[in-house]
Amino acid sequence: MKFTKKISQHKERFEKLPDKFLLKGGRIVDPAQGVDKETDLLIVDGTIEKIGSVDTANFDGEVQDIKGKLITPGWMDMHVHLREPGREDEETLETGSLSAANGGFTAVCCMPNTRPAIDSQEMIRYVSDRGEKFPVDIRPIAAVTKEREGKELSEMLELWEAGAVAFSDDGRVVASPEIMRRALEYSKMVGLPVIGYAADPVLVNGGQMNEGYVSTCLGLKGIPSVAEDMMVARDIMLAEYTGGHYHVAHITTARSVDLVRQAKSRGVRVTAEATPHHFTLTDEDVRSFDTNTKIAPPLRTEADRQAIIEGLADGTIDVITSDHSPHAWEEKAAEYIYAPFGIIGLETMMGLSFNQLYHKKILTLEQLIEKFAVNPFRVLGLTPPSVKTGELANLTLFDPTEEWTLKEKNILSRSKNTPFIGETFTGKPFAVINHKQRFISRL
Ligand SMILES: [Zn+2]
């Protein structure tokens, strides 16, 4: 009862956007257009009416002074798990969209490892239609194989027709190279990527963390980095052979980053994403035995972490994603070897990225926004939102100087499994605008 009330309170943060809404003096950063300027932005009836100085003397709408704050195109997290249907105790499309909006996103793509899996037109429509109610677009990724069992291709063309934005068996590798080959061929016909979960299951073989010095010290069974490298190498070869588009999900090893870099230089259609936890933490953090360091693929070594950062800096890694993976409290409270893999991430994605990549001068503001607001759309063959006169307002408002600390009570995801509670960040999204609604973040 208490919980239901809590959710409805959060829902009130979605407000109808005022008919006339003036954002005064913000800094517009839109990398796709090469725009970086300080000015006013007027939204009338959900559409960007004017970019440029607006006199407020006779203005009859609502004005918000946002001097020193950023207006960017709405961000997308193209790799999240929203658990509906099947595990609504962990997350739903509704709580997932609250969490996404709180993290500054106006769009997410949800992975198909639900129960049942998103492998039918009905499931694709169910997910897309639900997203219409929120300022966060929920775009479904369809399963590569039926029930994600790796045995039989899903009806990929039908799934595309229904609105799938990519194909993936995420959480499981497509073990058969023949099925992966066909998947790349079909996806090429419709211009969508196949997102590959790269972990050879035979080599993973019940591993709990990265295989190396720390796993030996802790006596935990390791997952060797070559389990990822081999699959990335295989799928790059299949993409090269078929001409299909292979997108590497949450890349974690130095070797894989290098394989993608080399493939890109040969002109192979390969793109890649990395998560904030893989460029923030390492296997050393597992020494705490905090089950929130149990992640698949696992936290790797410092050398791998540095390679991911280099890959982000030189453009080898196109996109940052959270791999938001909610889990029930009691499951993560289990002993390390029995706890499930994964952590939530929507509400810390920009905080961690800003701390690790912007403040440490790895990426410029423009490069970072590109990995949040431009490249995810481009990887999926979609048009990114644009801060332009005449466009529907699809915006993320961000304060680059605000310091904030992650507190469990402020997390809007239904699950709280994150190792970053108590962490302090500089830079915070404070509102998103989409579908003529606005969501005020109170992180
Ligand atoms: Zn995932």
PDB file of N, CA, C and O in Angstrom, residues 59-127:
ATOM      1  N   PHE A  59       5.705  38.757 -22.014  1.00  0.00           N
ATOM      2  CA  PHE A  59       5.561  37.312 -22.245  1.00  0.00           C
ATOM      3  C   PHE A  59       4.519  36.734 -21.300  1.00  0.00           C
ATOM      4  O   PHE A  59       4.562  36.966 -20.094  1.00  0.00           O
ATOM      5  N   ASP A  60       3.555  35.989 -21.830  1.00  0.00           N
ATOM      6  CA  ASP A  60       2.457  35.513 -20.980  1.00  0.00           C
ATOM      7  C   ASP A  60       2.560  34.028 -20.634  1.00  0.00           C
ATOM      8  O   ASP A  60       1.614  33.446 -20.106  1.00  0.00           O
ATOM      9  N   GLY A  61       3.691  33.403 -20.930  1.00  0.00           N
ATOM     10  CA  GLY A  61       3.858  31.988 -20.577  1.00  0.00           C
ATOM     11  C   GLY A  61       4.727  31.827 -19.335  1.00  0.00           C
ATOM     12  O   GLY A  61       4.964  32.773 -18.591  1.00  0.00           O
ATOM     13  N   GLU A  62       5.167  30.565 -19.104  1.00  0.00           N
ATOM     14  CA  GLU A  62       6.042  30.303 -17.951  1.00  0.00           C
ATOM     15  C   GLU A  62       7.509  30.471 -18.354  1.00  0.00           C
ATOM     16  O   GLU A  62       7.921  30.040 -19.428  1.00  0.00           O
ATOM     17  N   VAL A  63       8.256  31.115 -17.469  1.00  0.00           N
ATOM     18  CA  VAL A  63       9.675  31.349 -17.757  1.00  0.00           C
ATOM     19  C   VAL A  63      10.522  30.598 -16.719  1.00  0.00           C
ATOM     20  O   VAL A  63      10.232  30.649 -15.524  1.00  0.00           O
ATOM     21  N   GLN A  64      11.524  29.896 -17.181  1.00  0.00           N
ATOM     22  CA  GLN A  64      12.484  29.289 -16.253  1.00  0.00           C
ATOM     23  C   GLN A  64      13.876  29.792 -16.612  1.00  0.00           C
ATOM     24  O   GLN A  64      14.343  29.615 -17.744  1.00  0.00           O
ATOM     25  N   ASP A  65      14.508  30.429 -15.620  1.00  0.00           N
ATOM     26  CA  ASP A  65      15.849  30.959 -15.855  1.00  0.00           C
ATOM     27  C   ASP A  65      16.846  29.819 -15.682  1.00  0.00           C
ATOM     28  O   ASP A  65      16.956  29.245 -14.605  1.00  0.00           O
ATOM     29  N   ILE A  66      17.567  29.473 -16.728  1.00  0.00           N
ATOM     30  CA  ILE A  66      18.512  28.345 -16.625  1.00  0.00           C
ATOM     31  C   ILE A  66      19.923  28.776 -17.042  1.00  0.00           C
ATOM     32  O   ILE A  66      20.668  27.992 -17.648  1.00  0.00           O
ATOM     33  N   LYS A  67      20.262  29.998 -16.711  1.00  0.00           N
ATOM     34  CA  LYS A  67      21.612  30.482 -17.045  1.00  0.00           C
ATOM     35  C   LYS A  67      22.675  29.560 -16.429  1.00  0.00           C
ATOM     36  O   LYS A  67      22.575  29.147 -15.287  1.00  0.00           O
ATOM     37  N   GLY A  68      23.666  29.223 -17.238  1.00  0.00           N
ATOM     38  CA  GLY A  68      24.752  28.345 -16.764  1.00  0.00           C
ATOM     39  C   GLY A  68      24.421  26.869 -16.878  1.00  0.00           C
ATOM     40  O   GLY A  68      25.257  26.016 -16.614  1.00  0.00           O
ATOM     41  N   LYS A  69      23.181  26.568 -17.276  1.00  0.00           N
ATOM     42  CA  LYS A  69      22.774  25.162 -17.395  1.00  0.00           C
ATOM     43  C   LYS A  69      22.644  24.777 -18.877  1.00  0.00           C
ATOM     44  O   LYS A  69      22.542  25.649 -19.736  1.00  0.00           O
ATOM     45  N   LEU A  70      22.613  23.494 -19.111  1.00  0.00           N
ATOM     46  CA  LEU A  70      22.664  23.026 -20.497  1.00  0.00           C
ATOM     47  C   LEU A  70      21.299  22.567 -21.001  1.00  0.00           C
ATOM     48  O   LEU A  70      20.516  21.976 -20.257  1.00  0.00           O
ATOM     49  N   ILE A  71      21.074  22.838 -22.280  1.00  0.00           N
ATOM     50  CA  ILE A  71      19.935  22.259 -23.001  1.00  0.00           C
ATOM     51  C   ILE A  71      20.545  21.355 -24.057  1.00  0.00           C
ATOM     52  O   ILE A  71      21.301  21.813 -24.914  1.00  0.00           O
ATOM     53  N   THR A  72      20.249  20.063 -23.976  1.00  0.00           N
ATOM     54  CA  THR A  72      20.790  19.150 -24.996  1.00  0.00           C
ATOM     55  C   THR A  72      19.632  18.370 -25.616  1.00  0.00           C
ATOM     56  O   THR A  72      18.547  18.297 -25.032  1.00  0.00           O
ATOM     57  N   PRO A  73      19.854  17.773 -26.795  1.00  0.00           N
ATOM     58  CA  PRO A  73      18.818  16.879 -27.316  1.00  0.00           C
ATOM     59  C   PRO A  73      18.596  15.751 -26.312  1.00  0.00           C
ATOM     60  O   PRO A  73      19.524  15.388 -25.579  1.00  0.00           O
ATOM     61  N   GLY A  74      17.399  15.188 -26.262  1.00  0.00           N
ATOM     62  CA  GLY A  74      17.073  14.128 -25.295  1.00  0.00           C
ATOM     63  C   GLY A  74      18.011  12.936 -25.433  1.00  0.00           C
ATOM     64  O   GLY A  74      18.348  12.523 -26.532  1.00  0.00           O
ATOM     65  N   TRP A  75      18.410  12.388 -24.292  1.00  0.00           N
ATOM     66  CA  TRP A  75      19.369  11.273 -24.290  1.00  0.00           C
ATOM     67  C   TRP A  75      18.655   9.934 -24.449  1.00  0.00           C
ATOM     68  O   TRP A  75      17.503   9.771 -24.026  1.00  0.00           O
ATOM     69  N   MET A  76      19.401   8.988 -25.012  1.00  0.00           N
ATOM     70  CA  MET A  76      18.883   7.616 -25.105  1.00  0.00           C
ATOM     71  C   MET A  76      19.858   6.638 -24.454  1.00  0.00           C
ATOM     72  O   MET A  76      21.055   6.705 -24.701  1.00  0.00           O
ATOM     73  N   ASP A  77      19.315   5.737 -23.648  1.00  0.00           N
ATOM     74  CA  ASP A  77      20.095   4.598 -23.158  1.00  0.00           C
ATOM     75  C   ASP A  77      19.613   3.387 -23.947  1.00  0.00           C
ATOM     76  O   ASP A  77      18.484   2.912 -23.760  1.00  0.00           O
ATOM     77  N   MET A  78      20.458   2.902 -24.849  1.00  0.00           N
ATOM     78  CA  MET A  78      19.994   1.853 -25.777  1.00  0.00           C
ATOM     79  C   MET A  78      20.191   0.432 -25.236  1.00  0.00           C
ATOM     80  O   MET A  78      20.048  -0.530 -25.983  1.00  0.00           O
ATOM     81  N   HIS A  79      20.450   0.305 -23.924  1.00  0.00           N
ATOM     82  CA  HIS A  79      20.596  -1.055 -23.371  1.00  0.00           C
ATOM     83  C   HIS A  79      20.118  -1.079 -21.917  1.00  0.00           C
ATOM     84  O   HIS A  79      20.885  -0.787 -21.000  1.00  0.00           O
ATOM     85  N   VAL A  80      18.834  -1.382 -21.738  1.00  0.00           N
ATOM     86  CA  VAL A  80      18.283  -1.501 -20.381  1.00  0.00           C
ATOM     87  C   VAL A  80      17.416  -2.761 -20.290  1.00  0.00           C
ATOM     88  O   VAL A  80      16.940  -3.274 -21.289  1.00  0.00           O
ATOM     89  N   HIS A  81      17.227  -3.214 -19.047  1.00  0.00           N
ATOM     90  CA  HIS A  81      16.347  -4.356 -18.782  1.00  0.00           C
ATOM     91  C   HIS A  81      15.214  -3.853 -17.896  1.00  0.00           C
ATOM     92  O   HIS A  81      15.463  -3.390 -16.781  1.00  0.00           O
ATOM     93  N   LEU A  82      13.989  -3.898 -18.412  1.00  0.00           N
ATOM     94  CA  LEU A  82      12.863  -3.339 -17.647  1.00  0.00           C
ATOM     95  C   LEU A  82      11.970  -4.416 -17.025  1.00  0.00           C
ATOM     96  O   LEU A  82      10.996  -4.097 -16.360  1.00  0.00           O
ATOM     97  N   ARG A  83      12.282  -5.675 -17.251  1.00  0.00           N
ATOM     98  CA  ARG A  83      11.705  -6.808 -16.499  1.00  0.00           C
ATOM     99  C   ARG A  83      10.216  -7.059 -16.686  1.00  0.00           C
ATOM    100  O   ARG A  83       9.678  -7.978 -16.077  1.00  0.00           O
ATOM    101  N   GLU A  84       9.528  -6.224 -17.447  1.00  0.00           N
ATOM    102  CA  GLU A  84       8.092  -6.459 -17.673  1.00  0.00           C
ATOM    103  C   GLU A  84       7.890  -6.984 -19.077  1.00  0.00           C
ATOM    104  O   GLU A  84       8.384  -6.359 -20.019  1.00  0.00           O
ATOM    105  N   PRO A  85       7.195  -8.092 -19.270  1.00  0.00           N
ATOM    106  CA  PRO A  85       6.527  -8.892 -18.237  1.00  0.00           C
ATOM    107  C   PRO A  85       7.469  -9.934 -17.611  1.00  0.00           C
ATOM    108  O   PRO A  85       8.488 -10.248 -18.174  1.00  0.00           O
ATOM    109  N   GLY A  86       7.031 -10.418 -16.459  1.00  0.00           N
ATOM    110  CA  GLY A  86       7.736 -11.546 -15.841  1.00  0.00           C
ATOM    111  C   GLY A  86       8.271 -11.258 -14.463  1.00  0.00           C
ATOM    112  O   GLY A  86       8.053 -12.029 -13.546  1.00  0.00           O
ATOM    113  N   ARG A  87       8.971 -10.132 -14.289  1.00  0.00           N
ATOM    114  CA  ARG A  87       9.534  -9.828 -12.978  1.00  0.00           C
ATOM    115  C   ARG A  87       9.175  -8.396 -12.579  1.00  0.00           C
ATOM    116  O   ARG A  87      10.044  -7.558 -12.312  1.00  0.00           O
ATOM    117  N   GLU A  88       7.869  -8.136 -12.499  1.00  0.00           N
ATOM    118  CA  GLU A  88       7.411  -6.793 -12.149  1.00  0.00           C
ATOM    119  C   GLU A  88       7.777  -6.403 -10.719  1.00  0.00           C
ATOM    120  O   GLU A  88       7.667  -5.236 -10.358  1.00  0.00           O
ATOM    121  N   ASP A  89       8.192  -7.395  -9.918  1.00  0.00           N
ATOM    122  CA  ASP A  89       8.659  -7.046  -8.569  1.00  0.00           C
ATOM    123  C   ASP A  89      10.004  -6.318  -8.636  1.00  0.00           C
ATOM    124  O   ASP A  89      10.377  -5.616  -7.696  1.00  0.00           O
ATOM    125  N   GLU A  90      10.733  -6.488  -9.730  1.00  0.00           N
ATOM    126  CA  GLU A  90      12.059  -5.867  -9.863  1.00  0.00           C
ATOM    127  C   GLU A  90      11.992  -4.528 -10.613  1.00  0.00           C
ATOM    128  O   GLU A  90      12.717  -3.594 -10.284  1.00  0.00           O
ATOM    129  N   GLU A  91      11.154  -4.466 -11.646  1.00  0.00           N
ATOM    130  CA  GLU A  91      10.990  -3.247 -12.438  1.00  0.00           C
ATOM    131  C   GLU A  91       9.786  -3.444 -13.343  1.00  0.00           C
ATOM    132  O   GLU A  91       9.417  -4.576 -13.655  1.00  0.00           O
ATOM    133  N   THR A  92       9.174  -2.321 -13.733  1.00  0.00           N
ATOM    134  CA  THR A  92       8.109  -2.375 -14.732  1.00  0.00           C
ATOM    135  C   THR A  92       8.451  -1.341 -15.794  1.00  0.00           C
ATOM    136  O   THR A  92       9.369  -0.541 -15.614  1.00  0.00           O
ATOM    137  N   LEU A  93       7.692  -1.344 -16.858  1.00  0.00           N
ATOM    138  CA  LEU A  93       7.930  -0.315 -17.878  1.00  0.00           C
ATOM    139  C   LEU A  93       7.717   1.062 -17.258  1.00  0.00           C
ATOM    140  O   LEU A  93       8.425   2.016 -17.571  1.00  0.00           O
ATOM    141  N   GLU A  94       6.761   1.154 -16.331  1.00  0.00           N
ATOM    142  CA  GLU A  94       6.481   2.441 -15.691  1.00  0.00           C
ATOM    143  C   GLU A  94       7.611   2.874 -14.748  1.00  0.00           C
ATOM    144  O   GLU A  94       8.131   3.987 -14.860  1.00  0.00           O
ATOM    145  N   THR A  95       8.015   1.992 -13.834  1.00  0.00           N
ATOM    146  CA  THR A  95       9.083   2.396 -12.900  1.00  0.00           C
ATOM    147  C   THR A  95      10.412   2.561 -13.654  1.00  0.00           C
ATOM    148  O   THR A  95      11.213   3.432 -13.317  1.00  0.00           O
ATOM    149  N   GLY A  96      10.592   1.757 -14.686  1.00  0.00           N
ATOM    150  CA  GLY A  96      11.800   1.900 -15.502  1.00  0.00           C
ATOM    151  C   GLY A  96      11.835   3.249 -16.197  1.00  0.00           C
ATOM    152  O   GLY A  96      12.889   3.881 -16.304  1.00  0.00           O
ATOM    153  N   SER A  97      10.668   3.711 -16.657  1.00  0.00           N
ATOM    154  CA  SER A  97      10.649   5.014 -17.335  1.00  0.00           C
ATOM    155  C   SER A  97      10.843   6.152 -16.325  1.00  0.00           C
ATOM    156  O   SER A  97      11.474   7.158 -16.636  1.00  0.00           O
ATOM    157  N   LEU A  98      10.345   5.969 -15.099  1.00  0.00           N
ATOM    158  CA  LEU A  98      10.605   6.962 -14.042  1.00  0.00           C
ATOM    159  C   LEU A  98      12.101   7.055 -13.768  1.00  0.00           C
ATOM    160  O   LEU A  98      12.675   8.140 -13.660  1.00  0.00           O
ATOM    161  N   SER A  99      12.715   5.894 -13.661  1.00  0.00           N
ATOM    162  CA  SER A  99      14.152   5.838 -13.403  1.00  0.00           C
ATOM    163  C   SER A  99      14.928   6.493 -14.548  1.00  0.00           C
ATOM    164  O   SER A  99      15.871   7.259 -14.321  1.00  0.00           O
ATOM    165  N   ALA A 100      14.498   6.203 -15.779  1.00  0.00           N
ATOM    166  CA  ALA A 100      15.169   6.773 -16.955  1.00  0.00           C
ATOM    167  C   ALA A 100      15.036   8.300 -16.965  1.00  0.00           C
ATOM    168  O   ALA A 100      16.016   9.017 -17.170  1.00  0.00           O
ATOM    169  N   ALA A 101      13.821   8.786 -16.710  1.00  0.00           N
ATOM    170  CA  ALA A 101      13.604  10.242 -16.716  1.00  0.00           C
ATOM    171  C   ALA A 101      14.437  10.895 -15.613  1.00  0.00           C
ATOM    172  O   ALA A 101      15.036  11.956 -15.811  1.00  0.00           O
ATOM    173  N   ASN A 102      14.507  10.237 -14.472  1.00  0.00           N
ATOM    174  CA  ASN A 102      15.296  10.761 -13.356  1.00  0.00           C
ATOM    175  C   ASN A 102      16.784  10.816 -13.698  1.00  0.00           C
ATOM    176  O   ASN A 102      17.519  11.643 -13.168  1.00  0.00           O
ATOM    177  N   GLY A 103      17.198   9.938 -14.603  1.00  0.00           N
ATOM    178  CA  GLY A 103      18.594   9.927 -15.040  1.00  0.00           C
ATOM    179  C   GLY A 103      18.850  10.840 -16.220  1.00  0.00           C
ATOM    180  O   GLY A 103      19.972  10.895 -16.720  1.00  0.00           O
ATOM    181  N   GLY A 104      17.795  11.511 -16.714  1.00  0.00           N
ATOM    182  CA  GLY A 104      17.969  12.474 -17.808  1.00  0.00           C
ATOM    183  C   GLY A 104      17.663  11.936 -19.195  1.00  0.00           C
ATOM    184  O   GLY A 104      17.945  12.590 -20.190  1.00  0.00           O
ATOM    185  N   PHE A 105      17.055  10.761 -19.275  1.00  0.00           N
ATOM    186  CA  PHE A 105      16.800  10.157 -20.588  1.00  0.00           C
ATOM    187  C   PHE A 105      15.390  10.462 -21.086  1.00  0.00           C
ATOM    188  O   PHE A 105      14.446  10.499 -20.296  1.00  0.00           O
ATOM    189  N   THR A 106      15.275  10.639 -22.404  1.00  0.00           N
ATOM    190  CA  THR A 106      13.942  10.727 -23.006  1.00  0.00           C
ATOM    191  C   THR A 106      13.649   9.469 -23.833  1.00  0.00           C
ATOM    192  O   THR A 106      12.577   9.358 -24.413  1.00  0.00           O
ATOM    193  N   ALA A 107      14.597   8.569 -23.903  1.00  0.00           N
ATOM    194  CA  ALA A 107      14.364   7.316 -24.637  1.00  0.00           C
ATOM    195  C   ALA A 107      15.243   6.205 -24.069  1.00  0.00           C
ATOM    196  O   ALA A 107      16.371   6.452 -23.647  1.00  0.00           O
ATOM    197  N   VAL A 108      14.677   5.008 -24.059  1.00  0.00           N
ATOM    198  CA  VAL A 108      15.459   3.816 -23.698  1.00  0.00           C
ATOM    199  C   VAL A 108      15.094   2.698 -24.669  1.00  0.00           C
ATOM    200  O   VAL A 108      14.015   2.696 -25.255  1.00  0.00           O
ATOM    201  N   CYS A 109      16.014   1.761 -24.832  1.00  0.00           N
ATOM    202  CA  CYS A 109      15.710   0.549 -25.593  1.00  0.00           C
ATOM    203  C   CYS A 109      15.785  -0.617 -24.631  1.00  0.00           C
ATOM    204  O   CYS A 109      16.797  -0.792 -23.945  1.00  0.00           O
ATOM    205  N   CYS A 110      14.707  -1.394 -24.584  1.00  0.00           N
ATOM    206  CA  CYS A 110      14.695  -2.472 -23.599  1.00  0.00           C
ATOM    207  C   CYS A 110      14.990  -3.811 -24.250  1.00  0.00           C
ATOM    208  O   CYS A 110      14.534  -4.115 -25.344  1.00  0.00           O
ATOM    209  N   MET A 111      15.786  -4.568 -23.531  1.00  0.00           N
ATOM    210  CA  MET A 111      16.237  -5.874 -24.006  1.00  0.00           C
ATOM    211  C   MET A 111      15.115  -6.911 -23.855  1.00  0.00           C
ATOM    212  O   MET A 111      14.259  -6.795 -22.974  1.00  0.00           O
ATOM    213  N   PRO A 112      15.153  -7.937 -24.722  1.00  0.00           N
ATOM    214  CA  PRO A 112      14.009  -8.859 -24.790  1.00  0.00           C
ATOM    215  C   PRO A 112      14.043 -10.022 -23.810  1.00  0.00           C
ATOM    216  O   PRO A 112      13.221 -10.928 -23.940  1.00  0.00           O
ATOM    217  N   ASN A 113      14.926  -9.996 -22.811  1.00  0.00           N
ATOM    218  CA  ASN A 113      14.989 -11.167 -21.918  1.00  0.00           C
ATOM    219  C   ASN A 113      13.943 -11.093 -20.809  1.00  0.00           C
ATOM    220  O   ASN A 113      14.239 -11.233 -19.632  1.00  0.00           O
ATOM    221  N   THR A 114      12.704 -10.856 -21.228  1.00  0.00           N
ATOM    222  CA  THR A 114      11.564 -10.857 -20.309  1.00  0.00           C
ATOM    223  C   THR A 114      10.919 -12.244 -20.366  1.00  0.00           C
ATOM    224  O   THR A 114      11.364 -13.101 -21.126  1.00  0.00           O
ATOM    225  N   ARG A 115       9.862 -12.431 -19.563  1.00  0.00           N
ATOM    226  CA  ARG A 115       9.134 -13.708 -19.613  1.00  0.00           C
ATOM    227  C   ARG A 115       7.681 -13.434 -19.896  1.00  0.00           C
ATOM    228  O   ARG A 115       7.019 -12.911 -19.013  1.00  0.00           O
ATOM    229  N   PRO A 116       7.115 -13.702 -21.048  1.00  0.00           N
ATOM    230  CA  PRO A 116       7.826 -14.271 -22.199  1.00  0.00           C
ATOM    231  C   PRO A 116       8.817 -13.276 -22.816  1.00  0.00           C
ATOM    232  O   PRO A 116       8.741 -12.081 -22.555  1.00  0.00           O
ATOM    233  N   ALA A 117       9.699 -13.807 -23.642  1.00  0.00           N
ATOM    234  CA  ALA A 117      10.689 -12.965 -24.317  1.00  0.00           C
ATOM    235  C   ALA A 117      10.003 -12.077 -25.354  1.00  0.00           C
ATOM    236  O   ALA A 117       8.905 -12.395 -25.831  1.00  0.00           O
ATOM    237  N   ILE A 118      10.634 -10.962 -25.677  1.00  0.00           N
ATOM    238  CA  ILE A 118      10.100 -10.079 -26.729  1.00  0.00           C
ATOM    239  C   ILE A 118      10.522 -10.675 -28.071  1.00  0.00           C
ATOM    240  O   ILE A 118      11.544 -10.333 -28.642  1.00  0.00           O
ATOM    241  N   ASP A 119       9.725 -11.640 -28.524  1.00  0.00           N
ATOM    242  CA  ASP A 119      10.057 -12.309 -29.780  1.00  0.00           C
ATOM    243  C   ASP A 119       8.824 -12.435 -30.687  1.00  0.00           C
ATOM    244  O   ASP A 119       8.787 -13.253 -31.598  1.00  0.00           O
ATOM    245  N   SER A 120       7.783 -11.606 -30.394  1.00  0.00           N
ATOM    246  CA  SER A 120       6.575 -11.629 -31.230  1.00  0.00           C
ATOM    247  C   SER A 120       6.121 -10.200 -31.484  1.00  0.00           C
ATOM    248  O   SER A 120       6.478  -9.284 -30.734  1.00  0.00           O
ATOM    249  N   GLN A 121       5.310 -10.028 -32.529  1.00  0.00           N
ATOM    250  CA  GLN A 121       4.778  -8.694 -32.851  1.00  0.00           C
ATOM    251  C   GLN A 121       3.946  -8.145 -31.689  1.00  0.00           C
ATOM    252  O   GLN A 121       3.990  -6.955 -31.401  1.00  0.00           O
ATOM    253  N   GLU A 122       3.195  -9.023 -31.028  1.00  0.00           N
ATOM    254  CA  GLU A 122       2.335  -8.574 -29.914  1.00  0.00           C
ATOM    255  C   GLU A 122       3.182  -7.963 -28.806  1.00  0.00           C
ATOM    256  O   GLU A 122       2.847  -6.925 -28.241  1.00  0.00           O
ATOM    257  N   MET A 123       4.278  -8.625 -28.496  1.00  0.00           N
ATOM    258  CA  MET A 123       5.141  -8.135 -27.421  1.00  0.00           C
ATOM    259  C   MET A 123       5.801  -6.810 -27.805  1.00  0.00           C
ATOM    260  O   MET A 123       5.926  -5.903 -26.976  1.00  0.00           O
ATOM    261  N   ILE A 124       6.195  -6.689 -29.050  1.00  0.00           N
ATOM    262  CA  ILE A 124       6.814  -5.429 -29.519  1.00  0.00           C
ATOM    263  C   ILE A 124       5.806  -4.293 -29.359  1.00  0.00           C
ATOM    264  O   ILE A 124       6.133  -3.219 -28.833  1.00  0.00           O
ATOM    265  N   ARG A 125       4.564  -4.549 -29.777  1.00  0.00           N
ATOM    266  CA  ARG A 125       3.536  -3.484 -29.720  1.00  0.00           C
ATOM    267  C   ARG A 125       3.198  -3.142 -28.280  1.00  0.00           C
ATOM    268  O   ARG A 125       2.991  -1.976 -27.941  1.00  0.00           O
ATOM    269  N   TYR A 126       3.115  -4.148 -27.446  1.00  0.00           N
ATOM    270  CA  TYR A 126       2.801  -3.933 -26.031  1.00  0.00           C
ATOM    271  C   TYR A 126       3.810  -2.962 -25.412  1.00  0.00           C
ATOM    272  O   TYR A 126       3.443  -1.982 -24.763  1.00  0.00           O
ATOM    273  N   VAL A 127       5.072  -3.217 -25.665  1.00  0.00           N
ATOM    274  CA  VAL A 127       6.128  -2.380 -25.076  1.00  0.00           C
ATOM    275  C   VAL A 127       6.078  -0.963 -25.669  1.00  0.00           C
ATOM    276  O   VAL A 127       6.107   0.029 -24.931  1.00  0.00           O
TER     277      VAL A 127
END
